[in-house]
PDB file of C-alpha atoms in Angstrom:
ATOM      1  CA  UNK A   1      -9.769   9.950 -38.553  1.00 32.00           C
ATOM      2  CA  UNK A   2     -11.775   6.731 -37.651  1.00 29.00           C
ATOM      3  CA  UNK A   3     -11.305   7.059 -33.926  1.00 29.00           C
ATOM      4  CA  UNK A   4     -14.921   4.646 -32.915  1.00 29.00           C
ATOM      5  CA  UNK A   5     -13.755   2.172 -35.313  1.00 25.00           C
ATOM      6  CA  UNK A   6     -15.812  -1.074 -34.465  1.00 28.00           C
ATOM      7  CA  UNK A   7     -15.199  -4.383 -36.199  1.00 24.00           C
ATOM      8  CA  UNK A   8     -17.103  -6.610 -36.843  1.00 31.00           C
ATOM      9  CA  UNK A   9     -16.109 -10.694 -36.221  1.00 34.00           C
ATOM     10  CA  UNK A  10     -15.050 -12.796 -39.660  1.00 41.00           C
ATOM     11  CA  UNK A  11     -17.048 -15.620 -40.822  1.00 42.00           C
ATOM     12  CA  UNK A  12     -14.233 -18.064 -40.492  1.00 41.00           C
ATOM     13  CA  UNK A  13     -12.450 -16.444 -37.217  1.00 42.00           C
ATOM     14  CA  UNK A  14     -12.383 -18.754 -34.396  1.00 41.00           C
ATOM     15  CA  UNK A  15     -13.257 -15.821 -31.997  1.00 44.00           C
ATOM     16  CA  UNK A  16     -14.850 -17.312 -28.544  1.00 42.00           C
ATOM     17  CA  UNK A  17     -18.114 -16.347 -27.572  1.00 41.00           C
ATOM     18  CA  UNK A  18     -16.591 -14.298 -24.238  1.00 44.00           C
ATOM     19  CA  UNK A  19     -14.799 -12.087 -26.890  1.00 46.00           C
ATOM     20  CA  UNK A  20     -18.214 -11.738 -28.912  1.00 41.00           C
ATOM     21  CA  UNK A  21     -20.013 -10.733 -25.940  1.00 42.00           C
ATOM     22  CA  UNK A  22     -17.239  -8.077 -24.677  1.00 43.00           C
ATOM     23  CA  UNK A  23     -17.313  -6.821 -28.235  1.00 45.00           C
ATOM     24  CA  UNK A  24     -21.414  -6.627 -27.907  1.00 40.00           C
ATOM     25  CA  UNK A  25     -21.042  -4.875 -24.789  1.00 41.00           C
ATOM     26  CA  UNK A  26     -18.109  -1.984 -26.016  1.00 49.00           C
ATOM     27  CA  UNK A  27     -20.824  -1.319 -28.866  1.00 49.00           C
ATOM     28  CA  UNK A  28     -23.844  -0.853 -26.904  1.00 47.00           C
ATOM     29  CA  UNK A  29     -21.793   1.822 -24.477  1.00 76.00           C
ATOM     30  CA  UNK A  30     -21.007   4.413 -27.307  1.00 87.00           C
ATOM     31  CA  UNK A  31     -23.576   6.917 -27.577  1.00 91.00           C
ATOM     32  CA  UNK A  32     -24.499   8.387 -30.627  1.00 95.00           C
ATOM     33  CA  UNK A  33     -23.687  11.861 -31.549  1.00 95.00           C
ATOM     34  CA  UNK A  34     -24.773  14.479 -33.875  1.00 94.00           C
ATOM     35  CA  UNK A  35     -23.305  17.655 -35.503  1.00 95.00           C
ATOM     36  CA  UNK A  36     -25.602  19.891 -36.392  1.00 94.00           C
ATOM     37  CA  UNK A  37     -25.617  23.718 -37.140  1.00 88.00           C
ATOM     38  CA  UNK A  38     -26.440  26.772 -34.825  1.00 73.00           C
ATOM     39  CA  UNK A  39     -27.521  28.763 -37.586  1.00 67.00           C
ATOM     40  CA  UNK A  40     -31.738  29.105 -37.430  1.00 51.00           C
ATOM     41  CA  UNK A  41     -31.784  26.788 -34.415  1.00 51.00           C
ATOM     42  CA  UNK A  42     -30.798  29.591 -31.316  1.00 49.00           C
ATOM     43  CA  UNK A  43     -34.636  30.018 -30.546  1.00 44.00           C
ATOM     44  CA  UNK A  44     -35.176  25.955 -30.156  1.00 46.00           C
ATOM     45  CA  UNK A  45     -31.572  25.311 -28.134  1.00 54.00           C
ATOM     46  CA  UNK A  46     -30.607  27.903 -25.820  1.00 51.00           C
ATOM     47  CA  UNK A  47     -32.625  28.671 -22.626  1.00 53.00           C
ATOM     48  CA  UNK A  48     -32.582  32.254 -21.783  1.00 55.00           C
ATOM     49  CA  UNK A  49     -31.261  32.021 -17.822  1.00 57.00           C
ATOM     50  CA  UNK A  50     -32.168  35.851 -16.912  1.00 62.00           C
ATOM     51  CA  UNK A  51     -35.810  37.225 -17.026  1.00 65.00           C
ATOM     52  CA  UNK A  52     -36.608  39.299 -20.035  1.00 67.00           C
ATOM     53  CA  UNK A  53     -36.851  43.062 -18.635  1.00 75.00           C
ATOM     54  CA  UNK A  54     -38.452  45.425 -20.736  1.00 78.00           C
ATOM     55  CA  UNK A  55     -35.966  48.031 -22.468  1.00 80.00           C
ATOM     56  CA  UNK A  56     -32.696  45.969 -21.201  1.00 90.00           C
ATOM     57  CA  UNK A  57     -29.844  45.713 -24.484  1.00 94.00           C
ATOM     58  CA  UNK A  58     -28.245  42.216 -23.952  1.00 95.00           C
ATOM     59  CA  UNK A  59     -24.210  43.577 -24.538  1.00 97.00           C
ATOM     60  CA  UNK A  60     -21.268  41.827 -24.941  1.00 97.00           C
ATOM     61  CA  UNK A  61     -17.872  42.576 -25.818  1.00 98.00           C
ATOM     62  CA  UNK A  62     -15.467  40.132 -27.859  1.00 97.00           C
ATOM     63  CA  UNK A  63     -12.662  40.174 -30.737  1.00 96.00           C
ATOM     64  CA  UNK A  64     -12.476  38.035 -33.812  1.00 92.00           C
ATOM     65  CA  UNK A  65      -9.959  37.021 -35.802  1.00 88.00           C
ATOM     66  CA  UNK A  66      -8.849  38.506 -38.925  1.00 83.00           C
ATOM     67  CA  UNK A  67     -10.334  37.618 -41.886  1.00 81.00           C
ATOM     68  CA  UNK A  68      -7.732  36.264 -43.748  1.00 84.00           C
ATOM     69  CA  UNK A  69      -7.623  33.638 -40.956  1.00 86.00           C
ATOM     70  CA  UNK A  70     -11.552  32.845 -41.108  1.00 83.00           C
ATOM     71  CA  UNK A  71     -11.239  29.774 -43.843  1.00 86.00           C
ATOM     72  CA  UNK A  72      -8.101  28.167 -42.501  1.00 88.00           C
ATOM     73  CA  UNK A  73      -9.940  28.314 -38.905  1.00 90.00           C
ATOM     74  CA  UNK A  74     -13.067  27.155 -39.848  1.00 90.00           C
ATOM     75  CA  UNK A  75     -10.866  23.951 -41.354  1.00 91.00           C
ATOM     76  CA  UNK A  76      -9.088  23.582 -38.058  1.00 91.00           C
ATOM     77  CA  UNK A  77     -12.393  24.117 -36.082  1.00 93.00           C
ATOM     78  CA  UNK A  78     -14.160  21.460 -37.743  1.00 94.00           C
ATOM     79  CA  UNK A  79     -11.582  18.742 -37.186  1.00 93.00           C
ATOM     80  CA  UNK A  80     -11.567  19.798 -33.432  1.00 95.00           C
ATOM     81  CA  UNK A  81     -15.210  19.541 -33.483  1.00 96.00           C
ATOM     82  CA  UNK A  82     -15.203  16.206 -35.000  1.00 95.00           C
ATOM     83  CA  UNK A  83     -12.701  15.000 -31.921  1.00 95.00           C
ATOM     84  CA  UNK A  84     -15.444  16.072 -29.451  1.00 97.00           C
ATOM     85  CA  UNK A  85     -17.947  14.208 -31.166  1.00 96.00           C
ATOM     86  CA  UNK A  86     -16.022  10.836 -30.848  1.00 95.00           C
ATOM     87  CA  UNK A  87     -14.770  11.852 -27.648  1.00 96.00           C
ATOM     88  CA  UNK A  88     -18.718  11.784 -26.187  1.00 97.00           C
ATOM     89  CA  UNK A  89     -19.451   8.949 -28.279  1.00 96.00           C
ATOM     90  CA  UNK A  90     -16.529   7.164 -26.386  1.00 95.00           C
ATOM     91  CA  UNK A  91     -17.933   8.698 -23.006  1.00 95.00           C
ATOM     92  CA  UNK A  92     -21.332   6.961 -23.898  1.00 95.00           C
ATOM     93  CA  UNK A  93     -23.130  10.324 -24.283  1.00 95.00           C
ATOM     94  CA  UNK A  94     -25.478  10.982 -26.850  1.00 95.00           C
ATOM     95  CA  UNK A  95     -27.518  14.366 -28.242  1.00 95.00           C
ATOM     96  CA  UNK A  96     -27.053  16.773 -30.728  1.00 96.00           C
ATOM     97  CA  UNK A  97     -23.222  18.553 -30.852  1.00 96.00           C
ATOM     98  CA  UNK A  98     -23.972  22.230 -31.644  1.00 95.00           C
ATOM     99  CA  UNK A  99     -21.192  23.856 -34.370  1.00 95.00           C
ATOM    100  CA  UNK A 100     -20.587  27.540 -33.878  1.00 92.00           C
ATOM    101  CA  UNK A 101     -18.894  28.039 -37.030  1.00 89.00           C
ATOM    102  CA  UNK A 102     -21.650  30.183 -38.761  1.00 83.00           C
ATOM    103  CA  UNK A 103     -21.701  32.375 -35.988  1.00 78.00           C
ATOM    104  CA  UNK A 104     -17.599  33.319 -36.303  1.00 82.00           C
ATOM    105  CA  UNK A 105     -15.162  32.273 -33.984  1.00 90.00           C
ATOM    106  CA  UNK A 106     -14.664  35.078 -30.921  1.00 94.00           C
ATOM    107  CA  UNK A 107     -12.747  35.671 -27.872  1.00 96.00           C
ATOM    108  CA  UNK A 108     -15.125  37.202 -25.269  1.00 96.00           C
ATOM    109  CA  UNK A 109     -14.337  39.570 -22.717  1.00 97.00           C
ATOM    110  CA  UNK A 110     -17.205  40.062 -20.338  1.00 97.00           C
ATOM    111  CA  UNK A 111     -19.909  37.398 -18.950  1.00 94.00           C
ATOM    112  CA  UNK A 112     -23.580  38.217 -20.583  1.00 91.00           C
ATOM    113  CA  UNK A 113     -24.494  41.819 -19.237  1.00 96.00           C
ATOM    114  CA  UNK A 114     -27.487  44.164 -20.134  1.00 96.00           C
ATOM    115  CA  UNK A 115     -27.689  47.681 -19.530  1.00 96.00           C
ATOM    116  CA  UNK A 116     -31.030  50.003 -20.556  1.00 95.00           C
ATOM    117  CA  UNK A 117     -31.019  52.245 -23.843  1.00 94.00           C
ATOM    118  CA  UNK A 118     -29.755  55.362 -22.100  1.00 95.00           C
ATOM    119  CA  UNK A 119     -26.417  53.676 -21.197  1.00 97.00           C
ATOM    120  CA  UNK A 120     -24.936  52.035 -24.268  1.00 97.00           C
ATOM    121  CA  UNK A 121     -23.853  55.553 -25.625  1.00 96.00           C
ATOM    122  CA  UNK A 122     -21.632  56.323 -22.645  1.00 97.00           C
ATOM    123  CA  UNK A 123     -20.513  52.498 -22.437  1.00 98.00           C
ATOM    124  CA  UNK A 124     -19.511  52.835 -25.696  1.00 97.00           C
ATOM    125  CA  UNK A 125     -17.704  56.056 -25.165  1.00 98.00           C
ATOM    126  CA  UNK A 126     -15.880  54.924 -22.215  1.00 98.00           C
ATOM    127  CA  UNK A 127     -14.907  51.994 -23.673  1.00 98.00           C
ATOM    128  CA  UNK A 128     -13.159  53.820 -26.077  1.00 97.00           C
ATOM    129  CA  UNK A 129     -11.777  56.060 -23.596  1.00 97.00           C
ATOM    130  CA  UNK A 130      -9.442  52.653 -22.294  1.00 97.00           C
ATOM    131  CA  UNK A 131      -8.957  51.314 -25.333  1.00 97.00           C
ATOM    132  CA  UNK A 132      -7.892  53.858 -27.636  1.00 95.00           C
ATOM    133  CA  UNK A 133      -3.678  52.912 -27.192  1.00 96.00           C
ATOM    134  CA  UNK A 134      -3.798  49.380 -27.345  1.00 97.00           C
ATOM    135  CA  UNK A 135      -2.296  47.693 -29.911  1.00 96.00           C
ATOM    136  CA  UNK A 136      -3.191  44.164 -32.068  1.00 95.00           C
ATOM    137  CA  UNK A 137      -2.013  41.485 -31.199  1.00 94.00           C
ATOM    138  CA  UNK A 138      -1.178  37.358 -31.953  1.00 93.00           C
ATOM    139  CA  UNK A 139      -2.383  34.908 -30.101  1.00 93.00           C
ATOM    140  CA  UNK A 140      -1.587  30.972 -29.576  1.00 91.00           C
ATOM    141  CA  UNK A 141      -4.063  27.602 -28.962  1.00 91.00           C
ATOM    142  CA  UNK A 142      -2.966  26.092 -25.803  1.00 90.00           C
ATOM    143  CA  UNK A 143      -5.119  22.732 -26.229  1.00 91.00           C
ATOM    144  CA  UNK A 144      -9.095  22.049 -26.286  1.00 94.00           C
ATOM    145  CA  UNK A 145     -11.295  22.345 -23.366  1.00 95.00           C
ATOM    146  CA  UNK A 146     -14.732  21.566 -22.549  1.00 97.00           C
ATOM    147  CA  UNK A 147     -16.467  24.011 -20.027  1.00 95.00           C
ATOM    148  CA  UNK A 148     -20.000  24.775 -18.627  1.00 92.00           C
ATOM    149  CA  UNK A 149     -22.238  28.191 -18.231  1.00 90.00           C
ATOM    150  CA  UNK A 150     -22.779  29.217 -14.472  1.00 86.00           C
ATOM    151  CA  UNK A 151     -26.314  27.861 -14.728  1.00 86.00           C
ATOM    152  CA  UNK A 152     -24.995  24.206 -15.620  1.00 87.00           C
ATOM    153  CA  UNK A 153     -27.626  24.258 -18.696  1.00 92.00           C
ATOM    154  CA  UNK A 154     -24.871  24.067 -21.321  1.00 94.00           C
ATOM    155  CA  UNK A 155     -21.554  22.485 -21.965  1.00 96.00           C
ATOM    156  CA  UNK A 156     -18.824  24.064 -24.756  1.00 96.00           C
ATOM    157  CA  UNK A 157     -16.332  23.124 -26.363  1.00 97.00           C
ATOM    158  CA  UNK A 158     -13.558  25.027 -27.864  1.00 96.00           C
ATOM    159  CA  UNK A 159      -9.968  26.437 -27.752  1.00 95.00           C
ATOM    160  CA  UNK A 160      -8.077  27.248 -24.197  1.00 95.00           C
ATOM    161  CA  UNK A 161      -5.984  30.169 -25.084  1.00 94.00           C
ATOM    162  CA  UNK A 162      -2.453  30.500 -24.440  1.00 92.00           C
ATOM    163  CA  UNK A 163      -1.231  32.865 -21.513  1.00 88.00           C
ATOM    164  CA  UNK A 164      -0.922  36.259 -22.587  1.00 91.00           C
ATOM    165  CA  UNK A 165      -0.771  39.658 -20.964  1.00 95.00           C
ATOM    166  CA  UNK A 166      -2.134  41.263 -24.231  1.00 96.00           C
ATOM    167  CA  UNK A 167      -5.510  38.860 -22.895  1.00 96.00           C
ATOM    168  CA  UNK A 168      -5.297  40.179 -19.067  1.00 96.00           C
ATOM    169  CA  UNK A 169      -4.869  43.961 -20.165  1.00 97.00           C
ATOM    170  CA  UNK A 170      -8.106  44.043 -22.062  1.00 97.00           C
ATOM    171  CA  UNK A 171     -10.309  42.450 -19.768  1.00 97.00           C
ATOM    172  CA  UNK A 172      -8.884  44.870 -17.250  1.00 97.00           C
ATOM    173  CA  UNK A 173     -10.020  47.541 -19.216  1.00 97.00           C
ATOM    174  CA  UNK A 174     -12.818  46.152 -20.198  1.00 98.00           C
ATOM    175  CA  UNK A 175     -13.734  45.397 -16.890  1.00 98.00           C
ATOM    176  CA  UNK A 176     -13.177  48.858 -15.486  1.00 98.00           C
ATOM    177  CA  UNK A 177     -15.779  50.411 -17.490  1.00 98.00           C
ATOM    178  CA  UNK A 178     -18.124  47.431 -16.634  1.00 98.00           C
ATOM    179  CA  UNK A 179     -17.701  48.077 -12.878  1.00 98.00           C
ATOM    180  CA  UNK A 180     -18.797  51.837 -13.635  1.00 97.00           C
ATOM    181  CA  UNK A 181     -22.083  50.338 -14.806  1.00 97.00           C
ATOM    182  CA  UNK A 182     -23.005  48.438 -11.635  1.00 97.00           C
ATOM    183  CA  UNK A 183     -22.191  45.189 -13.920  1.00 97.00           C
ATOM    184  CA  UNK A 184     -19.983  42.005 -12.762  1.00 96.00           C
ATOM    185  CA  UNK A 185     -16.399  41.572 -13.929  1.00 96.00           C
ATOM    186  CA  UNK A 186     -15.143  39.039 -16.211  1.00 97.00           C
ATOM    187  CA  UNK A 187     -14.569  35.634 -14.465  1.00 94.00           C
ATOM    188  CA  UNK A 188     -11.685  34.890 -11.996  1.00 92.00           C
ATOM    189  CA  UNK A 189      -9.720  33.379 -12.725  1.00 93.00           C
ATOM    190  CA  UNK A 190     -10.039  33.837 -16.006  1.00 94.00           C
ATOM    191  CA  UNK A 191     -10.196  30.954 -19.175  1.00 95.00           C
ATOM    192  CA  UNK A 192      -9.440  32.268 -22.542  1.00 96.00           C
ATOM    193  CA  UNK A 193     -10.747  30.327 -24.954  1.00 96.00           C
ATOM    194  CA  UNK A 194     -12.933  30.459 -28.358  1.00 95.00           C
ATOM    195  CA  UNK A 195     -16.004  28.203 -28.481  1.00 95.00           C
ATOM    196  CA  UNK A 196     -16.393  26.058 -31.243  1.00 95.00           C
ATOM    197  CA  UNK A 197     -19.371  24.313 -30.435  1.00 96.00           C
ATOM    198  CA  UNK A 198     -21.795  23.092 -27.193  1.00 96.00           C
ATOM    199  CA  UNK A 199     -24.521  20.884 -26.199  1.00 96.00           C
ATOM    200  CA  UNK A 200     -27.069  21.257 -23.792  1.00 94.00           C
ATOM    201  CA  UNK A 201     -26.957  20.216 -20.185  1.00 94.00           C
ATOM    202  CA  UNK A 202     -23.379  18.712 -18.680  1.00 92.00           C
ATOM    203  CA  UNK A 203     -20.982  16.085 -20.464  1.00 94.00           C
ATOM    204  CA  UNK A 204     -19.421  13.558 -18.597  1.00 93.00           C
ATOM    205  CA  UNK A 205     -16.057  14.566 -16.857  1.00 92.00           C
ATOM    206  CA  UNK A 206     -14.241  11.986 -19.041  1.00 94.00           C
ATOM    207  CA  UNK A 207     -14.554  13.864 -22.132  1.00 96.00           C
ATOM    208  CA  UNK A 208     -11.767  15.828 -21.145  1.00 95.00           C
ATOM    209  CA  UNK A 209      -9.358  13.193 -20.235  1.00 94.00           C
ATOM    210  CA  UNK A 210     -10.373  11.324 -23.562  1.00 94.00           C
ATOM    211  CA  UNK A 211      -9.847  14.516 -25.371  1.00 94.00           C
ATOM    212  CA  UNK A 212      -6.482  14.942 -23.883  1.00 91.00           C
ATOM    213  CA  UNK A 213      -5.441  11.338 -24.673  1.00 90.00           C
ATOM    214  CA  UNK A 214      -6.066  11.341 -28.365  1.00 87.00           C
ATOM    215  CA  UNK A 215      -2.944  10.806 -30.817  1.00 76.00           C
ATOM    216  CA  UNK A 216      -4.307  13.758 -33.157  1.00 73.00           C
ATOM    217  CA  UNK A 217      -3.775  16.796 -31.151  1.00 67.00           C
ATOM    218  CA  UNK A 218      -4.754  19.887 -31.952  1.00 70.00           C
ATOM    219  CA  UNK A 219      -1.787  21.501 -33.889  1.00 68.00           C
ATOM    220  CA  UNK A 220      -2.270  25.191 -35.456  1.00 72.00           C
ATOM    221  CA  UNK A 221       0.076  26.461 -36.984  1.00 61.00           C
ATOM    222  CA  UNK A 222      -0.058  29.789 -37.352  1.00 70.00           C
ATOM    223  CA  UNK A 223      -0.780  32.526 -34.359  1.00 84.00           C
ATOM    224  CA  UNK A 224      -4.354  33.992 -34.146  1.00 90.00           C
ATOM    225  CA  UNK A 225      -5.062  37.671 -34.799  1.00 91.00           C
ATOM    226  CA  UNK A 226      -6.190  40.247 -33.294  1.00 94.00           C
ATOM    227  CA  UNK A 227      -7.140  43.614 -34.917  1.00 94.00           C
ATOM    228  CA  UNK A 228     -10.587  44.617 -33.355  1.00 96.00           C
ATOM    229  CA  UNK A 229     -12.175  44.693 -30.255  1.00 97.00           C
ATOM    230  CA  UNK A 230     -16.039  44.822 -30.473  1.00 97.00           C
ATOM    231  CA  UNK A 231     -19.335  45.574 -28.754  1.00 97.00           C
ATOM    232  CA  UNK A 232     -22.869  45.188 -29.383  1.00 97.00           C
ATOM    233  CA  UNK A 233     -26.104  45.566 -27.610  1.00 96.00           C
ATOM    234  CA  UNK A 234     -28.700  43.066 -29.357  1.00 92.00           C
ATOM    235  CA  UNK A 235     -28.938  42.489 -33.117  1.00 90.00           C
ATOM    236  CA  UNK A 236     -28.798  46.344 -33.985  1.00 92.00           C
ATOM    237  CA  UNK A 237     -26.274  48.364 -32.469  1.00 94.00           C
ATOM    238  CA  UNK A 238     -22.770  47.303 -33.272  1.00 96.00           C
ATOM    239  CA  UNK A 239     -19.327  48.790 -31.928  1.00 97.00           C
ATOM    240  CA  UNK A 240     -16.122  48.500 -33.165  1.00 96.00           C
ATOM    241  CA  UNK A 241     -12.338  49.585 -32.110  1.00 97.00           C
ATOM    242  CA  UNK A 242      -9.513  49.212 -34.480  1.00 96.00           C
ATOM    243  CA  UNK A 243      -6.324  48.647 -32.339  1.00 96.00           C
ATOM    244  CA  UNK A 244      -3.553  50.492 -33.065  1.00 96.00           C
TER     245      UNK A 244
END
């Protein structure tokens, strides 16, 4: 895919020098972009955008795909993430693209929440409590998408997810028990999507449009499952609920 293809003028073309110069110009507005990986880097390139408050659990809860999915998404993730880096190199923006592969690809389902030691039992509990008849489920890629965190301090980039009840019926549930806890629902309206990768600070608004305007789409061709729903609360407690 050589999508910032720039060539350079033949020795015996008869090109004039207004062509050179418009040529000169095109190269000097494409930025020059980076992919690099998240893994070891989350202390240097995220900002933390809530005060640290002693005994608060950062939660969050999220699904993955299966696992006999992960290579042949990793595959499709990487060419997507290779379209957003021409796509800001096009825009004229330039910086460090962030992959998320290492991480593994996730739906979330609430905003970033925290809640003190003596609540993540009972969350847990009563987020079994809603979730104990719900079944897997398949999901589609509706097209890629580039959005930004409340604060404005980073942009991602990743999957817009297909409309699906399945989608609307968790997050209702989920965001039941999160009322419970004094902590905000999920966004409205909401954007399903996985995150691929980010970069810090905002992207121009044409990456989107160049994004949509590319030849080489997209395309998956299988449906994305769902199995699990899970929870954790830092880097030591870890939920998880098999669907049915």
């Amino acid at each position: 895919m050589d999508l910032l293809r720039v060539y350079s003028s033949d020795d015996s073309s008869s090109e004039t020098t207004s062509h050179s110069q418009q040529n000169t110009a095109k190269k000097q507005d494409l930025g020059c972009v980076t992919i690099v990986s998240l893994q070891g880097s989350k202390t240097t390139t995220f900002q933390r955008n809530v005060p640290h408050i002693r005994g608060n659990w950062s939660g969050h809860v999220f699904s993955e795909f299966n696992e006999d999915q992960a290579n042949w998404l990793d595959e499709c993730a990487e060419e997507s993430i290779e379209r957003f880096r021409c796509a800001l190199e096009r825009s004229g923006w330039s910086g460090d693209v962030m992959s998320h592969l290492c991480s593994g690809l996730h739906i979330s389902f609430t905003r970033p929440f925290f809640l003190q030691l003596a609540s993540v039992q009972s969350f847990h509990d009563d987020l079994k409590d809603v979730l104990v008849y719900e079944h897997a489920c398949s999901l589609s890629v509706e097209t890629e998408i580039v959005l930004s965190n409340e604060e404005g301090t980073r942009s991602f980039f990743g999957w817009k997810l297909a409309d699906n009840q399945w989608l609307k019926t968790i997050t209702n549930h989920v965001d039941t028990v999160m009322a419970k806890y004094n902590q905000r629902k999920y966004y409205n309206p909401p954007i399903f999507h996985v995150s691929i990768a980010s970069v810090s600070g905002a992207v121009p608004d044409e990456v989107q449009t160049i994004l949509d305007n590319f030849e080489d789409s997209l395309v998956l061709a299988s449906a994305l499952k769902i199995q699990t729903i899970y929870c954790t609360f830092g880097t030591t407690k870890h939920f998880s609920f098999t669907l049915l």
